Amino acid sequence: MAFWLARARSGQDHDWIQRFDPRFWTVNFPRPMMAAATVTAPDTLRIDLAFLTRGDLAGVIWESADRFDHPLLAYATDRDYARTTLSFRWRSAGVIPLDAGQGPTLTIEGRDAGGSRRTWYVRLWNYRVSGGPEDARIVLPFSALHAGWSADDRSDPVHPGAIDRLFISLVPPGYGGAGTEALSAPVEAWAELSELRCDGARAMLEIGDVLVPPHGLACATAFDDQGTQTPQRVLRNVEGLGYRGSVLHYVGMSHFMRLAAKDGAFTVDPLAPPLCAPAAAWHAAFLAEARTRGLAPILSLSFELLARHCPEAWQQRAADGTAARTGWAPPSALLSPAHPDAMAWLGRVAAALARLMRQAGVAVRVQIGEPWWWIDAAGRPCLYDAAARGRFGGNPPVIADCGAPLDAAQRTLLDQAGAVLAEATAALRDAIRAAVAPLPAEVLLLVFLPGVLDPARPEVRRANLPPGWAAPAYDRLQLEDYDWLTAGADALREQAHAAATARLGYPATAQDYLAGFVLTPDQPEAWRRIDSGCDEALARGAHEVFVWALPQICRDGFVRLPPPAEEDPMQAFDDVPYPLALGRDAVVAPEFSTSVTVTASGFERRNALWSDARLRFDLGPGIRSAAELAVLLAFFRARRGAARGFRLRDPIDFSSNGMTGTPTALDQWLGTGDGVTTRFALVKRYGDDDPQERRITRPVPASLRVSVGGQSVTEGWSLAPGGIVRFVVAPANGAEIRAGFLFDVPVRFAQDRLELAGHGANAGEVASVPVIEVREAA
């Protein structure tokens, strides 16, 4: 299906918001503290905080440039605050008050009148017009702001014309600058900016107001990545970009938990309520906003936990005692399914999430995300923490590499590990359901296929895809294949989906699919594969298809376009050939589109707008009899004029071998094998120096010849729609893939009217029959 990577609005709808709209503030803070922003009224921003050390400082931030929203939904950049006034009512508790030495300060980052970077520190207390240290009315006229402690000091005026961002700092009682010493007890605090108002010049900002029609996909979000934004802002993007139905929200592994100081570190407190106050407030607001927008949230938790907050005894370990670590920075640990305290805490987290959903009045739906025994880069399974050793008899056999042949004892160990994992996820399922009984709860299980069905490590499925997960143990099975999808490893993906279905028995209608993800913004081709993966999942009947995840969607501007209606004439194509041979008099005209600008001095600047030519034909000169005219008329009517496409053989250029030669398996280079990619598009190249490449989407199937590494191959591949050669097994790394073929051009009639020359109708003369090439997805 079509998609678009939007970089900026270009004629799309827009609206206006008041500058400093509470939805678009963010928070920032150092670990291990926590802060979250929510919108509790149209003019009110609330910040919930959990301070843990004397050095904790949270910033409540407004940025002049929108870095978080999708380009089609972002607000316009405006760094000029001259003659602009921000006013609000300030209320707080648990933070140093306005009148104290370290009280809330407005930090303004920008440039001075000379263009040099500057930072100003403006004491909010100096701009109080009424009220006291914890409940005051603040008015900030940007053209009359001054940095410094004293309200009477006017020596350092703020330059309002070039402000990049501003933030209000919040610190706990006992604040000690950069100190990391734990507070005597954690401090839960809050601050509120209500009656937020912007007056004066440039008080309004243009903002994107796009509403993409629903396109059949759902969206995934993540608290670790988006918890610094307000829930209202996050879900505005979800709805505006056309995602409907479920919104899958990963609660994360680093910010939601309540922590306690122990032995110089902050780890999860197994006895306290599992969710810290800011995370609980944010998720309650998220669920309420989802309900308001008609979205069906799914809350997801996993066995992953930021390593610095994970108790040592809870962590999975390799046989030499090395703790399991993911490749993220900072690293995360994996909870051992065998450790009773770790699993009990995770069960309390799951129950707390279920209760939040019940309280918000939404259906209780919780995902158990990627539960597995970690396999490190060397292939070592992390089955050997103390609790796991105890479950496996005290001295389980060592597996040095899951990719090596395993003996019976080692295979039995993996089976035992799978049983323990299945037991742990079943306990989580039961905790979720018990927390909201007698109300129903839907529990979903997410499996990362490249990690559990890697053909190089075939026995891993014993531990990480256990039979205990078989249907109907969970309401739905969710599958993801990110690495293989974006790498083009289609054969591995298909085999893994089939294997998971066969092993666990969930039909396609009881499976969800997660497509993603794009790690860095310089990978646009990955979005093409993600979009294609979504189409494949919809075609095989998946219950829901999710794009993972919203931060990358917004960063790269991904826009999934709605599907065309079945009767859409622009999409209709009849895979039938034009029934008449083109005579020598038929006109063939390839065309490009080039923008040419002539400068005042006579030089030219040329910009090629198309990478491939589009063909035009005139079939009229080829009609030589009344019988042929009758065939043409019937064919024209059957195509409904220009409504439906068809195949046409170009009499001048229809072969991969020269223009009209007999195809051979070595004619055209399609690509080079990498041991992963299984799909190669048919192309034809023109010219030797910087050749022009043409995609061939309508080859003649019987004519196709394929070679790998210089050797013709007749088995192990097939021709997929769109001119794609699809291998069962990926060609080896470095092997050249070539092909030869005959091909037709996809065309349509250029107009809905067929003009006949009246004086020559009996002779079958047709003045003009123009047809034009149809661009097909490549």
Tab-separated table of N, CA, C and O in Angstrom, residues 595-647:
chain	number	residue	atom	x	y	z
A	595	SER	N	12.987	19.592	-14.944
A	595	SER	CA	12.795	21.021	-14.693
A	595	SER	C	14.049	21.759	-15.134
A	595	SER	O	15.148	21.462	-14.651
A	596	VAL	N	13.906	22.702	-16.072
A	596	VAL	CA	15.031	23.454	-16.609
A	596	VAL	C	14.843	24.928	-16.261
A	596	VAL	O	13.822	25.539	-16.624
A	597	THR	N	15.822	25.489	-15.566
A	597	THR	CA	15.809	26.906	-15.227
A	597	THR	C	16.970	27.590	-15.929
A	597	THR	O	18.119	27.150	-15.806
A	598	VAL	N	16.690	28.631	-16.675
A	598	VAL	CA	17.719	29.389	-17.377
A	598	VAL	C	18.028	30.635	-16.568
A	598	VAL	O	17.130	31.441	-16.273
A	599	THR	N	19.302	30.789	-16.187
A	599	THR	CA	19.703	31.938	-15.386
A	599	THR	C	19.801	33.178	-16.267
A	599	THR	O	19.761	33.119	-17.498
A	600	ALA	N	19.962	34.327	-15.609
A	600	ALA	CA	20.061	35.590	-16.340
A	600	ALA	C	21.257	35.603	-17.277
A	600	ALA	O	21.256	36.287	-18.303
A	601	SER	N	22.297	34.850	-16.947
A	601	SER	CA	23.495	34.823	-17.781
A	601	SER	C	23.424	33.769	-18.879
A	601	SER	O	24.374	33.593	-19.632
A	602	GLY	N	22.308	33.054	-18.962
A	602	GLY	CA	22.134	32.076	-20.018
A	602	GLY	C	22.493	30.649	-19.659
A	602	GLY	O	22.288	29.744	-20.456
A	603	PHE	N	23.049	30.435	-18.465
A	603	PHE	CA	23.356	29.071	-18.049
A	603	PHE	C	22.072	28.368	-17.606
A	603	PHE	O	21.096	29.008	-17.197
A	604	GLU	N	22.096	27.035	-17.680
A	604	GLU	CA	20.928	26.246	-17.306
A	604	GLU	C	21.167	25.469	-16.028
A	604	GLU	O	22.289	25.022	-15.757
A	605	ARG	N	20.082	25.320	-15.277
A	605	ARG	CA	20.081	24.418	-14.136
A	605	ARG	C	18.962	23.416	-14.372
A	605	ARG	O	17.800	23.787	-14.505
A	606	ARG	N	19.340	22.144	-14.423
A	606	ARG	CA	18.372	21.100	-14.763
A	606	ARG	C	18.183	20.143	-13.581
A	606	ARG	O	19.156	19.722	-12.953
A	607	ASN	N	16.940	19.820	-13.326
A	607	ASN	CA	16.604	18.908	-12.234
A	607	ASN	C	15.727	17.792	-12.790
A	607	ASN	O	14.605	18.040	-13.247
A	608	ALA	N	16.258	16.556	-12.781
A	608	ALA	CA	15.493	15.408	-13.273
A	608	ALA	C	14.471	15.005	-12.226
A	608	ALA	O	14.818	14.583	-11.117
A	609	LEU	N	13.191	15.146	-12.561
A	609	LEU	CA	12.120	14.865	-11.606
A	609	LEU	C	11.734	13.392	-11.576
A	609	LEU	O	11.177	12.924	-10.590
A	610	TRP	N	11.997	12.661	-12.664
A	610	TRP	CA	11.676	11.236	-12.717
A	610	TRP	C	12.960	10.443	-12.883
A	610	TRP	O	13.838	10.815	-13.660
A	611	SER	N	13.063	9.325	-12.162
A	611	SER	CA	14.229	8.456	-12.334
A	611	SER	C	14.039	7.477	-13.480
A	611	SER	O	14.997	6.880	-13.964
A	612	ASP	N	12.796	7.299	-13.946
A	612	ASP	CA	12.512	6.354	-15.015
A	612	ASP	C	11.567	7.009	-16.011
A	612	ASP	O	10.724	7.845	-15.642
A	613	ALA	N	11.700	6.642	-17.261
A	613	ALA	CA	10.832	7.194	-18.303
A	613	ALA	C	9.438	6.599	-18.195
A	613	ALA	O	9.234	5.501	-17.662
A	614	ARG	N	8.479	7.336	-18.725
A	614	ARG	CA	7.121	6.822	-18.880
A	614	ARG	C	6.814	6.776	-20.380
A	614	ARG	O	7.131	7.719	-21.107
A	615	LEU	N	6.217	5.689	-20.812
A	615	LEU	CA	5.961	5.480	-22.237
A	615	LEU	C	4.558	5.931	-22.620
A	615	LEU	O	3.596	5.780	-21.847
A	616	ARG	N	4.477	6.464	-23.820
A	616	ARG	CA	3.196	6.767	-24.447
A	616	ARG	C	3.157	6.048	-25.805
A	616	ARG	O	4.178	5.954	-26.492
A	617	PHE	N	2.000	5.553	-26.160
A	617	PHE	CA	1.823	4.857	-27.431
A	617	PHE	C	0.603	5.437	-28.145
A	617	PHE	O	-0.338	5.933	-27.513
A	618	ASP	N	0.641	5.367	-29.442
A	618	ASP	CA	-0.557	5.630	-30.234
A	618	ASP	C	-0.825	4.381	-31.066
A	618	ASP	O	-0.048	4.021	-31.960
A	619	LEU	N	-1.917	3.711	-30.763
A	619	LEU	CA	-2.229	2.442	-31.418
A	619	LEU	C	-3.021	2.616	-32.703
A	619	LEU	O	-3.209	1.659	-33.449
A	620	GLY	N	-3.500	3.837	-32.955
A	620	GLY	CA	-4.368	4.068	-34.101
A	620	GLY	C	-3.777	3.658	-35.422
A	620	GLY	O	-4.440	2.966	-36.226
A	621	PRO	N	-2.534	4.034	-35.704
A	621	PRO	CA	-1.970	3.672	-37.016
A	621	PRO	C	-1.873	2.170	-37.252
A	621	PRO	O	-1.685	1.740	-38.398
A	622	GLY	N	-2.004	1.358	-36.228
A	622	GLY	CA	-1.895	-0.086	-36.400
A	622	GLY	C	-3.198	-0.752	-36.794
A	622	GLY	O	-3.220	-1.948	-37.090
A	623	ILE	N	-4.317	-0.028	-36.783
A	623	ILE	CA	-5.621	-0.605	-37.115
A	623	ILE	C	-5.794	-0.563	-38.636
A	623	ILE	O	-5.765	0.506	-39.253
A	624	ARG	N	-6.004	-1.742	-39.247
A	624	ARG	CA	-6.014	-1.810	-40.702
A	624	ARG	C	-7.269	-2.462	-41.296
A	624	ARG	O	-7.365	-2.650	-42.495
A	625	SER	N	-8.247	-2.828	-40.450
A	625	SER	CA	-9.439	-3.467	-41.006
A	625	SER	C	-10.610	-3.258	-40.074
A	625	SER	O	-10.444	-2.930	-38.888
A	626	ALA	N	-11.796	-3.452	-40.619
A	626	ALA	CA	-13.003	-3.351	-39.795
A	626	ALA	C	-13.009	-4.412	-38.709
A	626	ALA	O	-13.501	-4.188	-37.597
A	627	ALA	N	-12.450	-5.589	-38.989
A	627	ALA	CA	-12.407	-6.653	-37.986
A	627	ALA	C	-11.520	-6.231	-36.801
A	627	ALA	O	-11.878	-6.438	-35.638
A	628	GLU	N	-10.372	-5.653	-37.123
A	628	GLU	CA	-9.497	-5.181	-36.051
A	628	GLU	C	-10.152	-4.036	-35.264
A	628	GLU	O	-9.995	-3.930	-34.049
A	629	LEU	N	-10.878	-3.179	-35.979
A	629	LEU	CA	-11.585	-2.101	-35.305
A	629	LEU	C	-12.610	-2.665	-34.321
A	629	LEU	O	-12.767	-2.161	-33.193
A	630	ALA	N	-13.300	-3.730	-34.700
A	630	ALA	CA	-14.285	-4.346	-33.805
A	630	ALA	C	-13.611	-4.900	-32.545
A	630	ALA	O	-14.125	-4.776	-31.433
A	631	VAL	N	-12.427	-5.521	-32.735
A	631	VAL	CA	-11.687	-6.037	-31.578
A	631	VAL	C	-11.285	-4.888	-30.654
A	631	VAL	O	-11.409	-4.971	-29.439
A	632	LEU	N	-10.794	-3.799	-31.255
A	632	LEU	CA	-10.396	-2.642	-30.461
A	632	LEU	C	-11.567	-2.069	-29.681
A	632	LEU	O	-11.449	-1.776	-28.474
A	633	LEU	N	-12.705	-1.913	-30.333
A	633	LEU	CA	-13.876	-1.350	-29.647
A	633	LEU	C	-14.309	-2.221	-28.474
A	633	LEU	O	-14.627	-1.726	-27.380
A	634	ALA	N	-14.324	-3.528	-28.673
A	634	ALA	CA	-14.717	-4.434	-27.595
A	634	ALA	C	-13.734	-4.350	-26.429
A	634	ALA	O	-14.135	-4.335	-25.262
A	635	PHE	N	-12.451	-4.301	-26.774
A	635	PHE	CA	-11.425	-4.220	-25.725
A	635	PHE	C	-11.516	-2.890	-24.973
A	635	PHE	O	-11.396	-2.845	-23.749
A	636	PHE	N	-11.752	-1.803	-25.720
A	636	PHE	CA	-11.886	-0.478	-25.104
A	636	PHE	C	-13.069	-0.444	-24.132
A	636	PHE	O	-12.970	0.065	-23.013
A	637	ARG	N	-14.184	-1.011	-24.550
A	637	ARG	CA	-15.361	-1.035	-23.670
A	637	ARG	C	-15.119	-1.908	-22.433
A	637	ARG	O	-15.528	-1.556	-21.319
A	638	ALA	N	-14.456	-3.033	-22.627
A	638	ALA	CA	-14.195	-3.929	-21.496
A	638	ALA	C	-13.287	-3.271	-20.464
A	638	ALA	O	-13.352	-3.589	-19.273
A	639	ARG	N	-12.423	-2.372	-20.913
A	639	ARG	CA	-11.542	-1.652	-19.981
A	639	ARG	C	-12.233	-0.434	-19.378
A	639	ARG	O	-11.631	0.300	-18.608
A	640	ARG	N	-13.467	-0.176	-19.763
A	640	ARG	CA	-14.210	1.006	-19.309
A	640	ARG	C	-13.446	2.281	-19.644
A	640	ARG	O	-13.268	3.178	-18.825
A	641	GLY	N	-12.925	2.344	-20.824
A	641	GLY	CA	-12.130	3.494	-21.223
A	641	GLY	C	-10.804	3.514	-20.478
A	641	GLY	O	-10.038	2.552	-20.503
A	642	ALA	N	-10.549	4.621	-19.785
A	642	ALA	CA	-9.281	4.777	-19.064
A	642	ALA	C	-9.306	4.143	-17.680
A	642	ALA	O	-8.322	4.242	-16.933
A	643	ALA	N	-10.419	3.485	-17.333
A	643	ALA	CA	-10.594	3.036	-15.952
A	643	ALA	C	-9.696	1.868	-15.571
A	643	ALA	O	-9.276	1.762	-14.421
A	644	ARG	N	-9.398	0.979	-16.538
A	644	ARG	CA	-8.698	-0.246	-16.178
A	644	ARG	C	-7.450	-0.421	-17.049
A	644	ARG	O	-7.480	-0.192	-18.259
A	645	GLY	N	-6.363	-0.834	-16.377
A	645	GLY	CA	-5.116	-1.037	-17.092
A	645	GLY	C	-5.054	-2.386	-17.783
A	645	GLY	O	-5.886	-3.268	-17.555
A	646	PHE	N	-4.012	-2.570	-18.618
A	646	PHE	CA	-3.813	-3.833	-19.332
A	646	PHE	C	-2.358	-3.911	-19.782
A	646	PHE	O	-1.591	-2.946	-19.659
A	647	ARG	N	-1.967	-5.058	-20.310
A	647	ARG	CA	-0.611	-5.276	-20.802
A	647	ARG	C	-0.502	-4.851	-22.271
A	647	ARG	O	-1.420	-5.092	-23.064
